Coordinates of C-alpha atoms and ligand atoms in Angstrom, one line a residue:
X232 CA 95.4 76.1 141.7
X233 CA 99.1 75.7 140.9
X234 CA 101.5 78.5 141.5
X235 CA 102.7 78.8 137.9
X236 CA 100.2 81.3 136.5
X237 CA 100.6 83.6 139.5
X238 CA 104.3 84.0 139.2
X239 CA 104.3 87.1 137.0
X240 CA 101.2 88.6 138.7
X241 CA 102.9 89.0 142.1
X242 CA 104.7 92.3 141.0
X243 CA 101.6 93.6 139.3
X244 CA 99.7 92.9 142.5
X245 CA 102.3 94.6 144.6
X246 CA 102.0 97.6 142.4
X247 CA 98.2 97.6 142.9
X248 CA 97.7 97.2 139.2
X249 CA 95.9 93.9 139.4
X250 CA 92.2 93.9 139.0
X251 CA 89.1 91.9 138.0
X252 CA 89.4 88.1 137.9
X253 CA 93.2 88.3 138.1
X254 CA 93.0 90.1 141.4
X255 CA 90.4 87.8 142.9
X256 CA 92.3 84.6 141.9
X257 CA 95.6 86.0 143.1
X258 CA 94.2 87.0 146.5
X259 CA 92.7 83.5 146.8
X260 CA 96.0 81.9 146.0
X261 CA 98.3 84.2 148.0
X262 CA 97.7 83.0 151.6
X263 CA 98.6 79.5 150.7
X264 CA 101.7 80.3 148.6
X265 CA 105.0 81.2 150.2
X266 CA 106.6 81.8 146.9
X267 CA 104.1 84.4 145.8
X268 CA 104.2 86.0 149.3
X269 CA 108.0 86.3 148.8
X270 CA 107.5 87.7 145.3
X271 CA 105.1 90.3 146.5
X272 CA 107.5 91.3 149.3
X273 CA 110.3 91.5 146.7
X274 CA 108.2 93.6 144.4
X275 CA 107.4 95.9 147.3
X276 CA 111.1 96.3 148.1
X277 CA 111.7 97.1 144.5
X278 CA 108.9 99.7 144.7
X279 CA 110.5 101.2 147.8
X280 CA 113.9 101.3 146.1
X281 CA 112.4 102.7 142.9
X282 CA 110.7 105.5 144.9
X283 CA 114.1 106.4 146.4
X284 CA 116.0 106.1 143.2
X285 CA 116.5 109.3 141.2
X286 CA 116.6 107.4 137.9
X287 CA 113.3 105.8 137.0
X288 CA 113.6 102.4 135.3
X289 CA 111.7 102.2 132.0
X290 CA 110.0 99.0 131.0
X291 CA 109.0 98.0 127.4
X292 CA 106.5 100.6 126.2
X293 CA 103.8 98.1 125.4
X294 CA 104.0 96.5 128.8
X295 CA 104.1 99.8 130.5
X296 CA 101.1 101.1 128.7
X297 CA 99.0 98.0 129.4
X298 CA 99.9 98.1 133.0
X299 CA 99.6 101.8 133.5
X300 CA 96.1 101.6 132.1
X301 CA 95.3 99.0 134.9
X302 CA 96.9 101.3 137.5
X303 CA 94.8 104.2 136.3
X304 CA 91.6 102.0 136.7
X305 CA 92.5 100.9 140.2
X306 CA 93.4 104.4 141.2
X307 CA 90.0 105.5 139.9
X308 CA 88.4 103.0 142.3
X309 CA 90.3 104.6 145.1
X310 CA 92.2 101.4 145.9
X311 CA 95.7 101.7 147.2
X312 CA 95.6 105.5 146.9
X313 CA 99.2 105.6 148.3
X314 CA 100.5 104.3 145.1
X315 CA 101.6 107.1 142.8
X316 CA 101.6 106.7 139.1
X317 CA 105.3 107.1 138.9
X318 CA 106.0 104.5 141.5
X319 CA 103.7 102.0 139.9
X320 CA 105.5 102.6 136.6
X321 CA 108.8 101.9 138.3
X322 CA 107.6 98.6 139.8
X323 CA 106.2 97.7 136.4
X324 CA 109.8 97.7 135.3
X325 CA 110.4 94.7 137.5
X326 CA 107.2 93.0 136.2
X327 CA 108.3 93.7 132.7
X328 CA 111.5 91.8 133.3
X329 CA 109.4 88.7 133.8
X330 CA 107.5 89.4 130.6
X331 CA 110.5 90.4 128.6
X332 CA 111.3 87.0 127.1
X333 CA 107.8 86.5 125.8
X334 CA 107.3 90.1 124.6
X335 CA 110.7 90.1 122.9
X336 CA 109.8 86.9 121.0
X337 CA 106.4 88.2 120.0
X338 CA 107.6 91.7 119.0
X339 CA 110.6 90.5 117.1
X340 CA 108.7 87.8 115.3
X341 CA 106.4 90.4 113.9
X342 CA 109.3 92.7 113.3
X343 CA 111.4 90.1 111.5
X344 CA 108.4 89.1 109.4
X345 CA 108.0 92.8 108.5
X346 CA 111.7 93.1 107.7
X347 CA 111.6 90.0 105.5
X348 CA 108.6 91.5 103.5
X349 CA 110.4 94.8 103.2
X350 CA 113.6 93.1 102.0
X351 CA 111.7 91.2 99.4
X352 CA 110.1 94.4 98.2
X353 CA 113.5 96.1 98.0
X354 CA 115.0 93.2 96.0
X355 CA 112.1 93.3 93.6
X356 CA 112.5 97.0 93.1
X357 CA 116.2 96.7 92.6
X358 CA 115.7 94.0 90.0
X359 CA 113.2 96.2 88.1
X360 CA 115.7 99.2 88.4
X361 CA 118.5 97.0 87.1
X362 CA 116.5 95.8 84.1
X363 CA 115.6 99.4 83.3
X364 CA 119.2 100.5 83.7
X365 CA 120.5 97.7 81.5
X366 CA 118.0 98.7 78.8
X367 CA 119.2 102.3 79.1
X368 CA 122.8 101.3 79.0
X369 CA 122.2 99.3 75.8
X370 CA 120.4 102.2 74.3
X371 CA 123.2 104.7 75.0
X372 CA 125.9 102.2 74.0
X373 CA 124.0 101.8 70.6
X374 CA 124.0 105.6 70.2
X375 CA 127.7 105.8 71.0
X376 CA 128.5 103.0 68.6
X377 CA 126.6 104.9 65.9
X378 CA 128.5 108.1 66.7
X379 CA 131.8 106.3 66.0
X380 CA 130.9 106.0 62.4
X381 CA 132.0 109.1 60.4
X382 CA 128.9 108.6 58.1
X383 CA 126.6 109.3 61.1
X384 CA 124.8 112.6 61.2
X385 CA 123.3 114.5 64.1
X386 CA 120.1 116.3 63.0
X387 CA 118.1 118.7 65.1
X388 CA 114.4 118.6 65.1
X389 CA 112.3 121.7 66.1
X390 CA 108.9 121.8 67.8
X391 CA 106.0 122.8 65.6
X392 CA 102.5 124.2 66.3
X393 CA 101.2 123.4 69.8
X394 CA 104.5 121.6 70.6
X395 CA 106.6 124.7 69.7
X396 CA 108.7 124.4 72.9
X397 CA 109.7 120.7 72.2
X398 CA 113.0 119.8 70.7
X399 CA 114.6 116.6 69.3
X400 CA 118.0 115.4 68.2
X401 CA 118.4 112.5 65.8
X402 CA 121.6 110.5 65.5
X403 CA 121.3 109.0 62.1
X404 CA 123.2 106.6 59.9
X405 CA 121.7 105.7 56.5
X406 CA 123.0 102.2 56.9
X407 CA 122.8 101.7 60.7
X408 CA 119.5 103.3 61.7
X409 CA 119.3 105.9 64.4
X410 CA 118.4 107.2 67.8
X411 CA 115.9 109.9 68.4
X412 CA 116.1 111.9 71.6
X413 CA 113.2 114.1 72.4
X414 CA 112.5 116.7 75.1
X415 CA 109.6 119.0 76.0
X416 CA 106.9 117.0 74.2
X417 CA 103.6 116.9 76.1
X418 CA 102.4 113.3 76.8
X419 CA 100.2 112.1 73.9
X420 CA 96.4 112.4 74.7
X421 CA 94.5 109.2 75.4
X422 CA 94.2 107.0 72.3
X423 CA 97.1 108.8 70.6
X424 CA 100.8 108.2 70.1
X425 CA 103.7 109.9 68.5
X426 CA 105.0 108.5 65.2
X427 CA 108.4 109.1 63.6
X428 CA 108.7 109.4 59.8
X429 CA 111.8 109.4 57.6
X430 CA 111.1 111.3 54.5
X431 CA 113.2 110.9 51.3
X432 CA 112.2 112.2 48.0
X433 CA 108.9 113.5 49.4
X434 CA 107.8 110.1 50.5
X435 CA 107.4 109.5 54.3
X436 CA 108.3 106.1 55.7
X437 CA 107.1 104.9 59.1
X438 CA 110.0 104.7 61.6
X439 CA 108.2 103.6 64.7
X440 CA 105.8 104.8 67.4
X441 CA 106.9 106.2 70.8
X442 CA 105.5 107.8 73.9
X443 CA 107.2 110.3 76.3
X444 CA 107.7 110.1 80.0
X445 CA 106.1 112.4 82.6
X446 CA 108.8 115.0 81.9
X447 CA 108.2 115.0 78.2
X448 CA 111.3 113.0 77.3
X449 CA 111.8 110.0 75.1
X450 CA 114.7 108.0 73.6
X451 CA 113.5 106.1 70.5
X452 CA 115.7 103.5 68.6
X453 CA 115.2 103.2 64.8
X454 CA 116.3 99.8 63.6
X455 CA 118.8 99.5 60.7
X456 CA 116.2 97.9 58.5
X457 CA 114.2 101.1 58.6
X458 CA 117.1 103.1 57.3
X459 CA 117.0 102.4 53.6
X460 CA 118.4 105.1 51.3
X461 CA 119.3 108.6 52.1
X462 CA 116.8 110.4 54.4
X463 CA 116.2 114.1 53.8
X464 CA 113.8 115.0 56.5
X465 CA 112.7 113.6 59.9
X466 CA 109.3 114.4 61.2
X467 CA 107.2 113.4 64.2
X468 CA 103.4 113.5 64.1
X469 CA 100.6 112.8 66.6
X470 CA 98.7 109.7 65.4
X471 CA 96.0 107.3 66.5
X472 CA 97.3 104.5 68.8
X473 CA 98.5 101.6 66.7
X474 CA 99.9 103.9 64.0
X475 CA 99.0 104.6 60.4
X476 CA 100.7 103.7 57.1
X477 CA 101.1 107.4 56.3
X478 CA 101.1 110.5 58.5
X479 CA 97.6 111.9 59.2
X480 CA 98.0 114.0 62.3
X481 CA 99.6 117.3 63.1
X482 CA 103.4 117.6 62.9
X483 CA 105.0 118.2 66.3
X484 CA 108.7 117.9 65.5
X485 CA 110.5 118.3 62.2
X486 CA 114.1 118.7 60.9
X487 CA 114.9 121.4 58.4
Ligands
ZN587 ZN1 102.1 81.3 144.1

């Protein structure tokens, strides 16, 4: 058999960590191979130096673990009892040097793949966040624009009934629509949604449906088309999902 596959086994053999078929094949190969004999001698020298050295060399963890397991097995069999666990570990450092190139490639390939996936996930998350932020900026810009108009009113809404602790603030312009900001409203039960009504002359007009986030907050835009005529009262009711032409559910928020 050619020398090639035994090259990296010499140091493992010197450490007494070789076993099974590897050991049998290496021992069959060794007497006829000067290179392997030299490699074993060199590894034994390394072992001797390592035992004298105060600073243990540390191989790659995965290589160390795999080889230490082998050392433990051979120790269990009583073979080469002179070899201490620490000394074997030190020699394995020399072995690891031979494995390094391969191990580094394998480990880093996996790691780079992982990093690429993580980067893609981060990019996707950032894109989503950016879209959400742009939406939010557009919303607040719209509210600020509305506030520039002297005809714009700011109307407070108070929580009613089971939503007594809720509050709302409407930025309203009879010509330009409005923005409703809500806080402290419990999430609507399944199959239900919140509906905003603009009431003028006792007649409620639907001004859109909205939900609240986990913290009970919402920002709801009311389009200019909805604002027709002077609005006297704003009210929010709990309605079936999909909405109704007129309010049917309990009032949760209302202006005075
Ligand atoms: Zn050889």
